[in-house]
Coordinates of C-alpha atoms in Angstrom, one line a residue:
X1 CA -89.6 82.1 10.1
X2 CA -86.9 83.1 12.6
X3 CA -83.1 83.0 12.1
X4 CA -81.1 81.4 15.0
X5 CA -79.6 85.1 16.3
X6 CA -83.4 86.3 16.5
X7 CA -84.8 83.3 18.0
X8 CA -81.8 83.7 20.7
X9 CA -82.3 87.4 21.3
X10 CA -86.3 86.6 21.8
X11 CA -85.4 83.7 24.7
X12 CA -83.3 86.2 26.5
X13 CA -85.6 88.7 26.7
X14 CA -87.9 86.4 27.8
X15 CA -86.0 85.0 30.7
X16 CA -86.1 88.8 31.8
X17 CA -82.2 90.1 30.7
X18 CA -82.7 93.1 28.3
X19 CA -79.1 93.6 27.3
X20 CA -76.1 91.6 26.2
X21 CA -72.9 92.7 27.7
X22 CA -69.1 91.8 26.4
X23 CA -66.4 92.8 23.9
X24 CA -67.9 91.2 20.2
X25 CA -66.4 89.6 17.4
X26 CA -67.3 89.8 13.5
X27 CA -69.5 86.8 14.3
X28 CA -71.8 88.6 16.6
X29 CA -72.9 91.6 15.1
X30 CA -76.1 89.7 13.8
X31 CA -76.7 88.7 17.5
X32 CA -76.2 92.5 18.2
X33 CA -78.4 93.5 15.5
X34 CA -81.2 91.2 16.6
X35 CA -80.8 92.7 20.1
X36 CA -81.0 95.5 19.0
X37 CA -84.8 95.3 16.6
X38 CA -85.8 94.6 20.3
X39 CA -84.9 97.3 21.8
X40 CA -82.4 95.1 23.6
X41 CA -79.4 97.3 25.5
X42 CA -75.6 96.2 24.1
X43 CA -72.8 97.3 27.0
X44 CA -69.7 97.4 25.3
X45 CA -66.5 96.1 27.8
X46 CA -63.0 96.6 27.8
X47 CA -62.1 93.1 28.9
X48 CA -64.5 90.0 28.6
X49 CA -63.5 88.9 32.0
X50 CA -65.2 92.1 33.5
X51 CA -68.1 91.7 31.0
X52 CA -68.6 88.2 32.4
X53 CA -68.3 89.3 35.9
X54 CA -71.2 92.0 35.5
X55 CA -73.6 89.4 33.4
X56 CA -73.1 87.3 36.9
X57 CA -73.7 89.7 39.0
X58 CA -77.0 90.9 37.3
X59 CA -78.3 86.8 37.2
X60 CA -77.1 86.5 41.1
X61 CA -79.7 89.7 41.4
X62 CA -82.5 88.8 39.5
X63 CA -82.6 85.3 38.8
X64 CA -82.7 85.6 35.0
X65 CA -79.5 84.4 33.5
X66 CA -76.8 87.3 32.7
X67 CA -75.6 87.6 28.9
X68 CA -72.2 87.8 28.1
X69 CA -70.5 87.4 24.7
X70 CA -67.2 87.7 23.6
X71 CA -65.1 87.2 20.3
X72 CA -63.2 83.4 18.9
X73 CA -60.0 83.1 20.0
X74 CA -58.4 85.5 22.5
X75 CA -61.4 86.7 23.5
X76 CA -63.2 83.3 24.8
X77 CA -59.8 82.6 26.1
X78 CA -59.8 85.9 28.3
X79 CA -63.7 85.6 29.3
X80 CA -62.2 82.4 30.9
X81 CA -61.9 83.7 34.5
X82 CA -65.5 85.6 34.9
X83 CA -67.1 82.4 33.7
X84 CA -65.4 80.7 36.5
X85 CA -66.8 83.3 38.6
X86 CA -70.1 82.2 37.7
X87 CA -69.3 78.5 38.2
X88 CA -67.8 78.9 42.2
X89 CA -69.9 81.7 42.9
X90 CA -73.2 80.0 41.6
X91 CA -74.4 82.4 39.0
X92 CA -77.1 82.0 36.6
X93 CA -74.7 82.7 33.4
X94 CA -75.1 82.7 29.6
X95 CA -72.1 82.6 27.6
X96 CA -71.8 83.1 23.7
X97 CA -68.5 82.5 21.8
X98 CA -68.2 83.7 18.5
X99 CA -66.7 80.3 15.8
X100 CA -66.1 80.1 12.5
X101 CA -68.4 78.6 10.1
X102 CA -67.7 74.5 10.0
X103 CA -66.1 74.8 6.9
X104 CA -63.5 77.2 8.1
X105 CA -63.2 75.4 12.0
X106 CA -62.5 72.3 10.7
X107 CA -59.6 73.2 8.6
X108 CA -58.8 76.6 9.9
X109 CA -55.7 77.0 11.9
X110 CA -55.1 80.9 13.1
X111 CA -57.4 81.9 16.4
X112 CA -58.8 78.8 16.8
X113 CA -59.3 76.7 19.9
X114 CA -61.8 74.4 21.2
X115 CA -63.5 76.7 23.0
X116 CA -66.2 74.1 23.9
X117 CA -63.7 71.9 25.5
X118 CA -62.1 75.3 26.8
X119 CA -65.1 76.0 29.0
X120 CA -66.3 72.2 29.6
X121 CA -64.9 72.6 33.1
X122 CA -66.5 75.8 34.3
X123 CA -69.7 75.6 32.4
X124 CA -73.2 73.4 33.6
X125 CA -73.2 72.5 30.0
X126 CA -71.4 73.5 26.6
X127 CA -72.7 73.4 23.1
X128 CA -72.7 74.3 19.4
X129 CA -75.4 76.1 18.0
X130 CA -77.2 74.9 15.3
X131 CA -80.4 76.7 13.3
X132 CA -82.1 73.1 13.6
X133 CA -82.1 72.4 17.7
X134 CA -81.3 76.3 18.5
X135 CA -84.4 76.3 20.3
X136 CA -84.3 72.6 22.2
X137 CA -81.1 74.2 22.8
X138 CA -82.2 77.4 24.1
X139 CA -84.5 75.4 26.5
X140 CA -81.8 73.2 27.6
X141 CA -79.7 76.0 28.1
X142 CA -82.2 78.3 30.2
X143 CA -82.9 75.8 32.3
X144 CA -79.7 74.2 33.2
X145 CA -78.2 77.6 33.9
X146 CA -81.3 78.7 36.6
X147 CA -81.4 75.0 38.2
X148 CA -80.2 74.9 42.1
X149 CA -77.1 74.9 42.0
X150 CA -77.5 78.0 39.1
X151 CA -74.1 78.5 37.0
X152 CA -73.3 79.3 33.5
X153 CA -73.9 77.5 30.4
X154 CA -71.6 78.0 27.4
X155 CA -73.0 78.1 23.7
X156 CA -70.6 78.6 21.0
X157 CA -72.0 79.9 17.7
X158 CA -70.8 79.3 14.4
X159 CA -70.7 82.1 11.4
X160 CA -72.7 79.7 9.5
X161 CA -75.7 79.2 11.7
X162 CA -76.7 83.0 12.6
X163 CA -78.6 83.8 9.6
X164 CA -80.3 80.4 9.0
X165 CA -83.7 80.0 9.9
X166 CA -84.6 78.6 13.0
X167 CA -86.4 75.4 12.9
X168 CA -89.7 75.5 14.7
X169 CA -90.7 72.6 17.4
X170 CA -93.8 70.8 17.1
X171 CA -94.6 71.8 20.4
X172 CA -92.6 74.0 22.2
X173 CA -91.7 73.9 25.8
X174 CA -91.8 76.7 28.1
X175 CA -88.7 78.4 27.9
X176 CA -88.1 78.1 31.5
X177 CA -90.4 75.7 34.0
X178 CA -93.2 76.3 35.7
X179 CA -92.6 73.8 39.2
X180 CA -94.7 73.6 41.4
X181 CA -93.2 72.4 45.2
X182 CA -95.7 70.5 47.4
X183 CA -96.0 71.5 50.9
X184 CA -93.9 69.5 53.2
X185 CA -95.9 66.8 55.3
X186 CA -95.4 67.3 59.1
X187 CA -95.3 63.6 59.6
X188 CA -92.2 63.0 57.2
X189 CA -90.6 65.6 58.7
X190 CA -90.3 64.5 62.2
X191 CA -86.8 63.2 63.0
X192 CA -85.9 66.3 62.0
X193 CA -88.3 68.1 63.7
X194 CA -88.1 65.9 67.4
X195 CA -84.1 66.3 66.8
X196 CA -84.4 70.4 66.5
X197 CA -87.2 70.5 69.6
X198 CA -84.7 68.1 71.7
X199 CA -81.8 71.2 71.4
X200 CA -81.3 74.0 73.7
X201 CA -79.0 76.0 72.1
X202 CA -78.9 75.3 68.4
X203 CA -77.4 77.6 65.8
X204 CA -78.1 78.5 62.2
X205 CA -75.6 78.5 59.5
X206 CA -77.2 79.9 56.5
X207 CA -75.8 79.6 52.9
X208 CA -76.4 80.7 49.2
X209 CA -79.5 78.1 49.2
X210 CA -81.7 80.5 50.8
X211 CA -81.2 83.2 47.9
X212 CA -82.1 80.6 45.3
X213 CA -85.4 79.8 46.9
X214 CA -86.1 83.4 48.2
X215 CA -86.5 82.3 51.6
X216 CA -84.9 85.1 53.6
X217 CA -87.9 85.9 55.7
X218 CA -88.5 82.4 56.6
X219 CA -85.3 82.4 57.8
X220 CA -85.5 84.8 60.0
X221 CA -89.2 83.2 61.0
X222 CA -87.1 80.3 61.9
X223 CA -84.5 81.9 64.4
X224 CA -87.2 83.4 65.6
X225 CA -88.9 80.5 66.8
X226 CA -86.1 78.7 67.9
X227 CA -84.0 81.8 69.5
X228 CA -80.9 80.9 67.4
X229 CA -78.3 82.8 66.5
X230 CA -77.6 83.3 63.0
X231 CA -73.6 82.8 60.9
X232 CA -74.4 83.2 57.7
X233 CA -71.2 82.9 54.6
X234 CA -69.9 86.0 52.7
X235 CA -72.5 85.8 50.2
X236 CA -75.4 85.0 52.0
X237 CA -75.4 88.7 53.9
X238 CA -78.2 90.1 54.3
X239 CA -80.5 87.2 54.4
X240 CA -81.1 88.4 57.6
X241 CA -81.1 91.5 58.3
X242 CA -77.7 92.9 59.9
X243 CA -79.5 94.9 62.4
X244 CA -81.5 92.0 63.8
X245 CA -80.3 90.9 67.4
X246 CA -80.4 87.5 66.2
X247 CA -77.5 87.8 63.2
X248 CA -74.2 87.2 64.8
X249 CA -72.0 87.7 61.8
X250 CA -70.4 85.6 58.9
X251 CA -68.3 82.7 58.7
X252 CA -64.8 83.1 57.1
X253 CA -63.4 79.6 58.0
X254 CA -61.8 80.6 61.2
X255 CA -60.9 80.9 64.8
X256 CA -63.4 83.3 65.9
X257 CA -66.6 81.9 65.1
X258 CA -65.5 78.5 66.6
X259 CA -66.2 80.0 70.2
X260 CA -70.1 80.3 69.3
X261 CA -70.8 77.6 67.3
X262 CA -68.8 75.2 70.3
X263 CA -71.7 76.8 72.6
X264 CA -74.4 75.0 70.2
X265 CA -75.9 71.7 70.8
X266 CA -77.3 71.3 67.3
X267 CA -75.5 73.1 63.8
X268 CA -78.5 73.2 61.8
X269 CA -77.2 74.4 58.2
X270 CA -79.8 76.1 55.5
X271 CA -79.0 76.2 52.3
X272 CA -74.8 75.9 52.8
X273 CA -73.5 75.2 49.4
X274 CA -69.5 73.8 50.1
X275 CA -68.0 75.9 47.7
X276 CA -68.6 78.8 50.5
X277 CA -66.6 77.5 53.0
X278 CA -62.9 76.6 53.4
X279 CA -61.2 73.9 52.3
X280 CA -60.5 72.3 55.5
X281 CA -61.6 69.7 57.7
X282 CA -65.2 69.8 58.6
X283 CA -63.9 71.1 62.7
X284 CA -66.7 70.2 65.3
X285 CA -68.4 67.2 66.5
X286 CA -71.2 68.9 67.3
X287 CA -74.8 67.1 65.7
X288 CA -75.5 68.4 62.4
X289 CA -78.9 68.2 60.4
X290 CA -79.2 70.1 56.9
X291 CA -81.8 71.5 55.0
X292 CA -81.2 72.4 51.5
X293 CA -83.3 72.2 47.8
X294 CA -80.2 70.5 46.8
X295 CA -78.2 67.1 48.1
X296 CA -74.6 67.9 49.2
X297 CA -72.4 66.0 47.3
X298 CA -68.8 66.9 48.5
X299 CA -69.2 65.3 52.4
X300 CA -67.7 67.9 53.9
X301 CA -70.3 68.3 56.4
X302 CA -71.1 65.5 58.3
X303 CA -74.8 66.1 58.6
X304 CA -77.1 63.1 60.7
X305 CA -79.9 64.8 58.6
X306 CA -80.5 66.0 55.5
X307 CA -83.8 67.4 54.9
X308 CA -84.1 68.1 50.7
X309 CA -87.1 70.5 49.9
X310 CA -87.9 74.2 48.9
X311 CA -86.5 76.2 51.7
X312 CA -88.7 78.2 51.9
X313 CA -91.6 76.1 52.4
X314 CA -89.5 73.9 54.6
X315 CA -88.5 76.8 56.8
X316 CA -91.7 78.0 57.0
X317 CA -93.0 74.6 58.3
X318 CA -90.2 73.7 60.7
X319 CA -90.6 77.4 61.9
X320 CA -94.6 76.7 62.6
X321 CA -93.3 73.3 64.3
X322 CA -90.6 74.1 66.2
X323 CA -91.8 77.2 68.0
X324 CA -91.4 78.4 71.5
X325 CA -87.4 77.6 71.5
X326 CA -85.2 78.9 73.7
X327 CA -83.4 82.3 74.3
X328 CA -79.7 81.9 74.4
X329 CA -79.4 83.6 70.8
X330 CA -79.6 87.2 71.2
X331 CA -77.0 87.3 74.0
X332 CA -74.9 85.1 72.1
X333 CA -75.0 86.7 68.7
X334 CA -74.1 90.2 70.7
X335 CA -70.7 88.4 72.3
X336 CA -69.7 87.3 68.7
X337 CA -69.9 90.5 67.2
X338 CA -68.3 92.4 70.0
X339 CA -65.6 89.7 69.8
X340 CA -65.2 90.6 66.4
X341 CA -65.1 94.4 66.7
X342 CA -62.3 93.6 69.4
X343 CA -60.5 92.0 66.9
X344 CA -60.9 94.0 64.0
X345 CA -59.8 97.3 66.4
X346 CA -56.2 96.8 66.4
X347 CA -54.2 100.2 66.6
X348 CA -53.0 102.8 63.6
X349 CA -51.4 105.5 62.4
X350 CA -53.8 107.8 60.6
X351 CA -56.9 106.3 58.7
X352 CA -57.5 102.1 59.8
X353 CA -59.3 100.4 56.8
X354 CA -62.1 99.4 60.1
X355 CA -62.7 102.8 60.6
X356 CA -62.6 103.2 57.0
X357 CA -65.3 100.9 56.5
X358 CA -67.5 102.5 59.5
X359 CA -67.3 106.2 58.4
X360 CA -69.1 104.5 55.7
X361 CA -71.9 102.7 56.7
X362 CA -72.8 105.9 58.6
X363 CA -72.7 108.0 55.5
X364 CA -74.1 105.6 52.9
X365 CA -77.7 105.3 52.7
X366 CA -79.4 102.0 54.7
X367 CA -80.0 100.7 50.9
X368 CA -77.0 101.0 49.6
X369 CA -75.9 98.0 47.4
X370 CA -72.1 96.8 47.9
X371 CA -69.7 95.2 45.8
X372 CA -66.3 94.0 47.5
X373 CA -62.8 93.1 45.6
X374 CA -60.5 89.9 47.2
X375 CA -58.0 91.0 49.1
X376 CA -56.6 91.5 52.4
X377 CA -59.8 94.2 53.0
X378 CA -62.4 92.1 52.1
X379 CA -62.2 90.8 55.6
X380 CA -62.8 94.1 56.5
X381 CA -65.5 94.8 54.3
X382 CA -67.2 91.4 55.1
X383 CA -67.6 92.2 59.0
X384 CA -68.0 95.6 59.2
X385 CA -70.3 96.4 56.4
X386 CA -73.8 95.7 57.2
X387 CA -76.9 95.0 54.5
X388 CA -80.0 94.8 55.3
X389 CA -81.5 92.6 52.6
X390 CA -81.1 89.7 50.4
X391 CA -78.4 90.4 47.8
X392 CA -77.5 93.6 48.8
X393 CA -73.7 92.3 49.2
X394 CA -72.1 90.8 46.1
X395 CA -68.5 89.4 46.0
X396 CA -66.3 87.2 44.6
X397 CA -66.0 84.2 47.4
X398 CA -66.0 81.0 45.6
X399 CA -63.6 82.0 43.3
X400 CA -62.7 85.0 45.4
X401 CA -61.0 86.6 42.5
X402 CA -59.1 90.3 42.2
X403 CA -60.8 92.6 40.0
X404 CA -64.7 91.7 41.0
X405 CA -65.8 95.1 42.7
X406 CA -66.1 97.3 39.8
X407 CA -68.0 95.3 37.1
X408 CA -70.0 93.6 39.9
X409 CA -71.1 97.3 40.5
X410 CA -72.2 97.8 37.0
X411 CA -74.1 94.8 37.5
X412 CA -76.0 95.7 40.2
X413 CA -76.4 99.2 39.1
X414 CA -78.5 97.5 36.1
X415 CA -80.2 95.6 38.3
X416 CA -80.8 98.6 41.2
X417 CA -81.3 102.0 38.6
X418 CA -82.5 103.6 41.8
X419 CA -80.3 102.8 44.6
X420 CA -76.7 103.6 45.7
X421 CA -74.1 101.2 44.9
X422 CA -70.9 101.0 45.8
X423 CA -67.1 99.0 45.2
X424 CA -64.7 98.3 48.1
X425 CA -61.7 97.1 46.4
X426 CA -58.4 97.4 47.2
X427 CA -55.7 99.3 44.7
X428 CA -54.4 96.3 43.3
X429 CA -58.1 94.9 42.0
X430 CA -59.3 98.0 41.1
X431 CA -56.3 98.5 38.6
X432 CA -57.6 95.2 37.2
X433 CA -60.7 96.8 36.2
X434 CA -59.9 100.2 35.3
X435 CA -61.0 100.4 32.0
X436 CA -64.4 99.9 33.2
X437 CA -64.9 103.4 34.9
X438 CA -65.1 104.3 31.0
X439 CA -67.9 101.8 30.8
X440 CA -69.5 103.5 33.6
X441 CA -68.8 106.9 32.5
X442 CA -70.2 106.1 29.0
X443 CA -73.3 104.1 29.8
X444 CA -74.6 106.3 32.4
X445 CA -74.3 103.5 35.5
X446 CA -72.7 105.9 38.2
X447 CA -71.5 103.6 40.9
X448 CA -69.0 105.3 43.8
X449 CA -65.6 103.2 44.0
X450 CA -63.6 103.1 47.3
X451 CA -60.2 102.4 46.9
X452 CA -58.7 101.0 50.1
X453 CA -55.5 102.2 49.0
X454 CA -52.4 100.4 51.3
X455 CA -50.1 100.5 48.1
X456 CA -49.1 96.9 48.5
X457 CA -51.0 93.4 47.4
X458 CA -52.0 93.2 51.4
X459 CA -53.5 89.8 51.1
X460 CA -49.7 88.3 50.1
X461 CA -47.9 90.8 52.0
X462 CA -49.9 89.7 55.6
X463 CA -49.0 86.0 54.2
X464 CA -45.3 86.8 53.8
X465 CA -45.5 88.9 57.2
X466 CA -47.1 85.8 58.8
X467 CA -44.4 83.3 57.6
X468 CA -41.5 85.0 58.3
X469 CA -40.7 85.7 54.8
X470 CA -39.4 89.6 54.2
X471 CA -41.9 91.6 51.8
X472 CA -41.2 91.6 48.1
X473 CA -43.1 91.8 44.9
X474 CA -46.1 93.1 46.5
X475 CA -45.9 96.7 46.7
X476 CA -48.2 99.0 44.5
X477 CA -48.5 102.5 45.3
X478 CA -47.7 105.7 43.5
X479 CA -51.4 106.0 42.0
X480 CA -53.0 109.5 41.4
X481 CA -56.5 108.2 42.0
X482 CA -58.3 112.1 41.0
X483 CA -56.2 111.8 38.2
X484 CA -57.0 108.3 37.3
X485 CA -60.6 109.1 37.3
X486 CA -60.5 112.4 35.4
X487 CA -58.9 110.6 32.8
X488 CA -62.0 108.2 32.2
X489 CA -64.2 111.0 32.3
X490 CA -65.2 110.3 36.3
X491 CA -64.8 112.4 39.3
X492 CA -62.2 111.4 41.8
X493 CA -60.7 112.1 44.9
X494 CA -58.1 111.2 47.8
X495 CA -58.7 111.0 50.9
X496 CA -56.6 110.4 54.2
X497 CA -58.5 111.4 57.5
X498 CA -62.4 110.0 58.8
X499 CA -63.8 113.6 57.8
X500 CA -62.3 113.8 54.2
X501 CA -63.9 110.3 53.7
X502 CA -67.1 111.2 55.0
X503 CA -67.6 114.5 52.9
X504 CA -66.4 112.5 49.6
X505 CA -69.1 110.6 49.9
X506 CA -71.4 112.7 51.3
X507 CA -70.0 114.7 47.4
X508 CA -70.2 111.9 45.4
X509 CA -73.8 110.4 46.3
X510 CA -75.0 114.5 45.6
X511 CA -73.3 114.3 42.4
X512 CA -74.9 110.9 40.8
X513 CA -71.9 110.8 38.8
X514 CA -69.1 107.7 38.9
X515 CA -66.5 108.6 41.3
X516 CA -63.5 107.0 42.5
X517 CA -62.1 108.1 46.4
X518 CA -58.8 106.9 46.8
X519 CA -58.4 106.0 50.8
X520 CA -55.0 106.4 51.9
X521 CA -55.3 103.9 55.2
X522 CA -52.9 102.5 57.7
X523 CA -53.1 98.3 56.8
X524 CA -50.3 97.5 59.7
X525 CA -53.1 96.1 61.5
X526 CA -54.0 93.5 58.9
X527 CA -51.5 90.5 60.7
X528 CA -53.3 90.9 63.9
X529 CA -56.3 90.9 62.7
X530 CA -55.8 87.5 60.5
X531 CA -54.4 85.9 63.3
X532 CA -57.1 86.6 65.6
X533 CA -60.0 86.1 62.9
X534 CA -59.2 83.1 61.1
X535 CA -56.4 80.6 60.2
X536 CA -53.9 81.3 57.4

C-alpha cells in the first residue's frame, strides 16, 4: 500500500510535472521525500509568490499542471498573489498548503488560518486531503485544474494524513481524461458559415482559447482562407507567427486598434477569454460571431453567434468551408503596424526603451522565449517584440502583476532546457523578484534579465503625468545592477547606448550563464505613447 504523500508525488509525475517548486514547511518534507524516491526535481524559492508564478508558467507551457507548495500560515498567505496569477491568467496550477494535524487545527491558535477559505476565491476548487479519497481527490483535482478555462486548484494537507496509507479505489479512473471531440458537421455549422462567406472584410481577434486546444496552425489556415487580418491579446502572441503578413499586432484595449477593426464588416473572435481584455464597454457595433471550446459567460462581447467546439477542429472546418475570401488583410495588417511604430517612435535623449526593445530582437535568436514584467514597458515589450510560435511570450495580463518576468523565466527555462529565454522587466518588478537570480544561479536555469531601467514606477508616474498630478512616490533609481548580480553569484552589466546593449547580449547568450543588463533608457516618451496607443 501507498501513503497519501507517495500516491500524490506518483499523480504528478504522471500528469508530466517532474518537480515541485516553493518554499516548504515541516509538513512537507514527506511530500519532498516522496518526490524525491522518484527522482522528482525540488526547486527551493525565496518567496512563494515567485514559486507560484514559475509552477504557472511551466503548466501555461506544457499543459500538465505546475506544482507549487508552500508552508501553514505566512507562507500560504504570501503564495496568495501567484495563485491569483494562475486564476486571471488561466494557468493549469497545483497548490499544496502545509496544515496541522486535525487535532491541532481545531484547537490550535498561533499560524493558523483558513487557508481553504483563503484560496476559495482564486482557486477552481479547494480541498483537504484525506488518505481515504486522496486519490478521488487527486482525479478531481487534475482534472479541474486542465479543464478550458485551466486555473489552479488548492489542496491543503494535514500533518496527520501524509504518512497514512492511501486507500485504493475499486476501479480507478484515468488520472486525467481521455476525450475524444467529434468532427463538426457542415450542416450545423451553416449560419455561421453563410454569415462569414457574406463578409468582405472580416477580422480575427484571437485569444488564449487557441493555446488550450493547440490550434495555432489552424488559425493561421483560417486567415488564410478568408484574407483576414489577425489582433490577437498579450498572451496569445505568437499564435501566428509575428512575421506573417497577415498578423497585424495585439490588442491592448485602446485607440489604435479601433481604426482597423472599424474597417471590418464581421469581428469574428477565436478563443477570446474576457479576462484578456479591458474592463470597458464592449466599443463597436460591428457584427460579431465567436468561436470558442468554452461559453462566454461575462457578456461583454455581444456576439450574434457563438459557435462552442474544439477550435481546432472548428477552425480547420470553417477554414475548408470558407475558402477563397477576400484580400484586404495583408494591406491592412501592414497600415496597423506601421501606425504603431509611428506611435511608439516618439523622440529621446540617449537610449528609447523602443529602440531598446529592437536592438534586441535583432540580437536574440528567432527562438528566443520571452517573459515581460507589468509596467509602463510592457507596452513596449508587447508591440515591438515579435515570437514566432505558440507560447513563446509569457506575461502577467490578467492579473498583470509586478514581479512576473523573472520566475516566469525560470519557468520556461524548465520547460525550454535548450532555447534562450529572456525577462523584460522594469527596475521596480525586478527588485520584487531579486532573490530569485540565486534560484537561477543555484539550480543551473541561466535565463538573461533586461532591466528597463527608467529609475521611477513609470506606469504610475505616466498616470500622474497624464492627470496633471506632480510626480511623487514613484521614483527608484540608484541601483548598481553589475553589482546586484555579482552579489547572487550572476554576471551583470549596464548598459546606456544601442551598441553596449547589443554586445551584452551578444556576451551573455556566449556565456550560458544568468545575467542581468541593466538598461539605462530615456522613458520621457512613455505619455505620448499612452496617449496615442490606448486610453488611460
Amino acid at each position: 500500500m501507498s501513503t497519501t504523500v507517495e500516491v500524490m508525488a506518483d499523480a504528478f509525475k504522471e500528469a508530466g510535472t517532474p518537480f515541485l517548486v516553493g518554499h516548504p514547511g515541516g509538513e512537507s518534507v514527506e511530500l519532498m521525500e516522496a518526490a524525491r524516491q522518484r527522482d522528482m526535481r525540488f526547486i527551493l524559492m525565496k518567496q512563494e509568490t515567485a514559486g507560484a508564478m514559475l509552477a504557472a508558467t511551466w503548466g501555461e507551457i506544457t499543459g500538465a499542471p505546475g506544482v507549487c507548495l508552500s508552508t501553514r500560515g505566512p507562507g500560504a498567505a504570501n503564495m496568495v498573489n501567484g495563485v491569483a496569477h494562475a486564476a486571471l491568467d488561466r494557468a493549469p496550477l497545483i497548490v499544496l498548503t502545509d496544515r496541522y494535524s486535525h487535532p491541532a487545527h481545531e484547537v490550535g491558535l498561533r499560524q493558523r488560518i483558513d487557508q481553504v477559505a483563503l484560496y476559495a476565491p482564486l482557486v477552481k476548487w479547494g480541498t483537504t486531503v484525506d488518505a481515504r479519497t486522496i486519490r478521488q481527490q487527486l482525479r478531481r483535482g487534475m482534472r479541474t485544474a486542465t479543464a478550458p478555462a485551466p486555473g489552479p486548484v488548492q489542496f491543503d494537507i494535514p500533518q496527520s494524513e501524509t504518512t497514512k496509507e492511501a486507500t485504493e479505489l475499486l476501479a480507478e479512473p484515468s488520472l486525467l481524461p481521455n476525450l475524444l471531440s467529434p468532427e463538426p458537421d457542415d450542416k450545423a455549422l451553416k449560419p455561421l458559415t453563410d454569415r462569414i462567406r457574406a463578409a468582405r472584410k472580416p477580422v480575427l481577434l484571437a485569444g488564449l482559447g487557441v493555446f488550450w486546444d493547440q490550434a495555432s496552425e489552424e488559425l493561421v489556415a483560417v486567415a488564410e482562407a478568408l484574407g483576414a487580418p489577425v489582433l490577437v491579446t498579450s498572451k496569445c502572441k505568437g499564435a501566428i507567427p509575428e512575421d506573417h503578413p497577415l498578423r497585424a499586432g495585439c490588442i491592448i484595449g485602446g485607440l489604435i486598434e479601433r481604426q482597423l477593426v472599424m474597417e471590418s464588416d464581421l469581428i469574428i473572435t477565436v478563443g477570446l477569454d474576457a479576462v484578456e481584455l479591458q474592463p470597458k464597454a464592449w466599443p463597436y457595433t460591428i457584427p460579431v460571431v465567436a468561436l470558442s471550446s468554452t461559453p462566454s459567460l461575462d457578456a461583454l462581447v455581444p456576439s450574434e453567434i457563438e459557435v462552442l467546439g474544439n477550435l481546432k477542429l472548428l477552425l480547420a472546418k470553417v477554414a475548408v468551408l470558407c475558402g477563397s475570401g477576400g484580400n484586404w488583410g495583408e494591406k491592412a495588417a501592414a497600415t496597423f503596424r506601421t501606425n504603431v511604430v509611428n506611435a511608439l517612435n516618439t523622440p529621446a535623449t540617449g537610449l528609447s526603451p523602443q529602440r531598446a526593445m529592437e536592438v534586441a530582437r535583432a540580437v536574440l535568436p528567432r527562438d528566443t522565449v520571452a517573459t515581460c514584467d507589468a509596467g509602463a514597458s510592457r507596452l513596449l515589450v508587447v508591440q515591438k517584440w515579435q515570437s514566432y510560435g505558440p507560447r513563446e511570450f509569457l506575461t502577467s495580463n490578467g492579473l498583470g502583476s509586478m514581479g512576473y518576468a523573472v520566475p516566469g523565466a525560470l519557468g520556461a527555462r524548465l520547460a525550454h532546457p535548450n532555447r534562450p529565454v529572456v525577462a523584460f522587466t522594469g527596475d521596480g518588478g525586478f527588485l520584487m523578484a531579486v532573490a530569485e537570480l540565486q534560484t537561477a544561479v543555484r539550480e543551473n536555469l541561466p535565463i538573461i534579465v533586461i532591466v528597463l531601467d527608467d529609475q521611477q514606477i513609470g506606469l504610475i508616474r505616466v498616470k500622474q503625468e497624464i492627470k496633471g498630478i506632480p510626480l511623487h512616490g514613484v521614483h527608484v533609481g540608484g541601483c548598481d545592477w553589475e553589482k546586484i548580480a555579482q552579489g547572487f553569484g550572476a554576471e551583470g552589466t549596464t548598459v546606456d547606448t544601442e551598441n553596449g546593449l547589443q554586445d551584452a547580449i551578444k556576451i551573455a547568450l556566449k556565456s550560458g550563464k544568468t545575467t542581468v543588463i541593466g538598461v539605462r533608457i530615456d522613458g520621457s516618451g512613455y505619455v505620448d505613447q499612452f496617449n496615442a496607443l490606448r486610453e488611460l
